[in-house]
Steps between C-alpha positions, in 0.01 A plus 500: 500500500651642184349639180159372400447286811331779705267580209410133454446462874273806505303362205467161670378675818242698300368189326489315833311785667245522219436126484476443874293814566247390239406205722544667839848382595824692548769289335742486794634157415572603142674821611712295739594252228586778253710684757683182601579429135618859451764463769358757743637468853280236666456719809324766292287254308209466750485877551478581129267210425258573783498874422400426140247247624338755734465756219333250265278346768383843617373577151330161471349533848344833411362359176357186662363700793302725270325196354420357844711187451712539814369353831665772713422351842664169413787671320567729799556202730744337261688828439515577874662162564720476190631854445693541828665160453585589141680806633690285752590251227644785296718600795633148560860463379576177312791380291486528123498123439211456745311790343539367145403147610184630672412723206562224245308245707204734540491572126514129413230418757281778363547371146406148609181619669394650170491149357241387756144529369272731697153381591257789480260528793131518423369854533832638621474324837817518710727198477556278801843661541366858518470500879872418531619790286544743794726244672713471187531878460778549756744228384430571133547872564835435667616280213378754244702772669804277528524425128315796350197329355151633552352198670181520292 
């Protein structure tokens, strides 16, 4: 990274953090994409991305907790299952081509899911998939650690 690239990358990270934090997310996928485009060594990418994600999510978690919007008992189960596997995913060595394919695929899949309309539940009732979320926490946590996205 030469010249203005670090400054532009820092600005892009700041904008990402502000936008994602305003809605309670961390921005891990965007950090990963920006770092991949910047040419950072792919082995460092998940570490940097997840570290930034943790900082932003911590701030959002405190803010949402103060307003009573976080169901801590349910969140604790998901974190207890997902966080250790995320750590293991981050320790798993993979080749650069595999890493970039997984990262690119996850970003495309995420973008496609944003095109699917969301049906709001009446009165905030849990969706029919809510009971399966703890089962999804471990594999999603592992994948999130592997490619450096937040998994949110």
